[in-house]
Amino acid sequence: MRPTIPQLDTWNLEGLHRAGEAARANADILSNSVDDCSRAISAAGSWYGQTKDAASRRIDEEVDHGYEVRTVLLRVADDAEDAYQGLKHAKTYVLEQKSLAVGQGFVVAPDGRVTHFDPEEEGAAGVFQLNLLSGLDELERLDNLFGARLRESMGDLGAMRDGQPDITLVDGSMRDPDAVAIQLASMSPDDRATFLAGLSPEAQRQLVIAAPEKLGNLNGVPFVMRIEANEINVRNALTSEKAKPNRDESRVKQLEAMLAPIPNPEGAGTLDTTAAATGETATPQLGMVDRKFVMFSTEGNGRMIEMVGEMKSGAPGVGVYVPGTSTNLNGSGSNHVAAWNLADQTGGPIFLYMEGDFPQSLTSLSDGAPSPKFAADMAPRLVDFGREIDREVGATAPGTPVSYVGHSYGGSIVGSAEQLGLRADRILHASSAGTGVFDTGWNNPNPSVQRYSMTAPGDLIGVVQSYPEGGLSIPGAFTIPGNPHASAELGGDPDEVPGVTRLDTGFYSDTSRNHPTEVVFGTDGHGKYWDDPRSTAFQNIVGVIEGSTATAYVERGIETPYVDIGLGDNGDGGKEGFDAAKAAAAARLAAALGNPDLDPYADPRITDNADPGRTIDIK
């Protein structure tokens, strides 16, 4: 329904808010009740026989039924709250615009048209009218969207009153959705995709309600179903976490942020990094959208694959962003922001890939960034997920190029996946830890794949890149450990592999929080450019994904009062190690003299080649 402005002025949306709270409270009551029932029958350990078996089976059925009802109640609660927040914001916006216009002498019609007796005010009247009509458009969109969702949920609740209804299969037969979900889990991804393609949207939705924990992470399941299933899984994880006696407040905050609407990345401008990094939800505005997860698990440090933006025909490219060391679910806010800004600037979907545990330490040999085990574990999963992206692209946007961007440890994951057969149109190693943990070359089935890399001068990852897998022995002195992310065939430095085009990390923008207009350099140069969407490095990532242009590498001489990186140092392990040692020694000396906050890379000055690199075409 599209309201008139006078009608909107009478809307009382608080009832919608209370309805959502009531649905959530009832979902919690139901969940606790079925959990108590399940625990009670399990505790009857001394009771045996047919009656016990029959009672256990019946209780299991009702517990399953209770969880399915809980799922729909939580969906009602979330949709009601999202509708309340969105409609409330749009209502406030429209009424404030009306008040401003009337206060300045304009006449506002009930349908949002604006006039003024003075012809010279025609332009201002047009601005007010545009604002009012856009607000009314948003109200109509939200009302239609959430009205349909809530009607659908109420229909699902009515249909499952006496149990989850059977679904119709492609051959016309009827079958219990739980049994179908079990069958799907035993299929190959290709067979699964074929089977699900034959089901009606209604049957697909009933499958999701019946078994979201199975369907959310199964390859071969269409992304739209996985997204719907994982929205349920995130809700259930939040409910479970809140019910724990010693709940993880950081996890609660993160799960709540995952369920909160975000600004639509299509043309909304830059998303601020601070709010997301601290777990704060976005400020409501017109055009908010739900976050979308095609994989979610609370296993380990928390895992997810988030799709930011839409898979659609006409998008210039699809991007997959694999972050690096210290990535985990609770601290993924800044990664989400980077993916959002990439989606905003490229106009295509960006997948934030976190389907596994990342190292949380920079130094631990067994459990930190030096260990190849995390890359070896995640690389096969990335290959499999790449096939799912290709399946979705083929169905929705045929011919759209797919790019993979690996940052730091994520570069090793991407390189290792390509060694195992990851298909990609473009690969970008951004401050990458290495070429891959296996002793082979890259085995991309796409013969036309384009590969790019970029590493900032003075970034300590350059020291790691420069040493071969077996290390470096200096006779009579010492041995430097090798790079565990170095392929025996390719070496450890993606910047130096033949066929890889090296791009420039360049300069921070004038809006950078910490280094406005400075050259990207030193330890901050390893990742701070991800927080600056207008920096040279970030723009190069955008250019690779969307297939436009990028800035070619320029080797520069750069110095500070404590470090002097000369021409020829980049890519030379000995020189890079010496530069890093000088910086570390300066920091240690400063700390000993009472200045523990000294940054030896601060205030860099370019001594050679200060101009930007040339522009190259990405095709």
CSV table of C-alpha atoms in Angstrom, one decimal, residues 457-459 521-522 555-560 563-570 575 579-580 582 601 607-608:
chain,number,residue,atom,x,y,z
A,457,PRO,CA,57.4,-1.3,0.0
A,458,GLY,CA,58.5,-2.0,3.6
A,459,ASP,CA,55.7,-4.5,4.2
A,521,PHE,CA,54.5,1.9,3.1
A,522,GLY,CA,55.8,-0.1,6.0
A,555,GLU,CA,59.5,0.8,-7.6
A,556,ARG,CA,60.2,3.8,-5.3
A,557,GLY,CA,62.9,4.9,-3.0
A,558,ILE,CA,61.4,5.8,0.4
A,559,GLU,CA,63.0,6.9,3.6
A,560,THR,CA,62.1,7.9,7.1
A,563,VAL,CA,64.5,3.4,7.5
A,564,ASP,CA,65.9,3.8,4.0
A,565,ILE,CA,64.4,1.6,1.4
A,566,GLY,CA,66.3,2.0,-1.9
A,567,LEU,CA,65.7,1.0,-5.4
A,568,GLY,CA,66.4,-2.7,-5.8
A,569,ASP,CA,65.4,-3.6,-2.2
A,570,ASN,CA,62.0,-4.9,-3.2
A,575,LYS,CA,67.9,-6.2,1.6
A,579,ASP,CA,65.5,-2.9,6.2
A,580,ALA,CA,63.1,-4.7,8.6
A,582,LYS,CA,66.8,-1.6,11.1
A,601,TYR,CA,57.9,3.9,9.2
A,607,THR,CA,63.3,9.8,-2.7
A,608,ASP,CA,62.9,8.2,-6.1
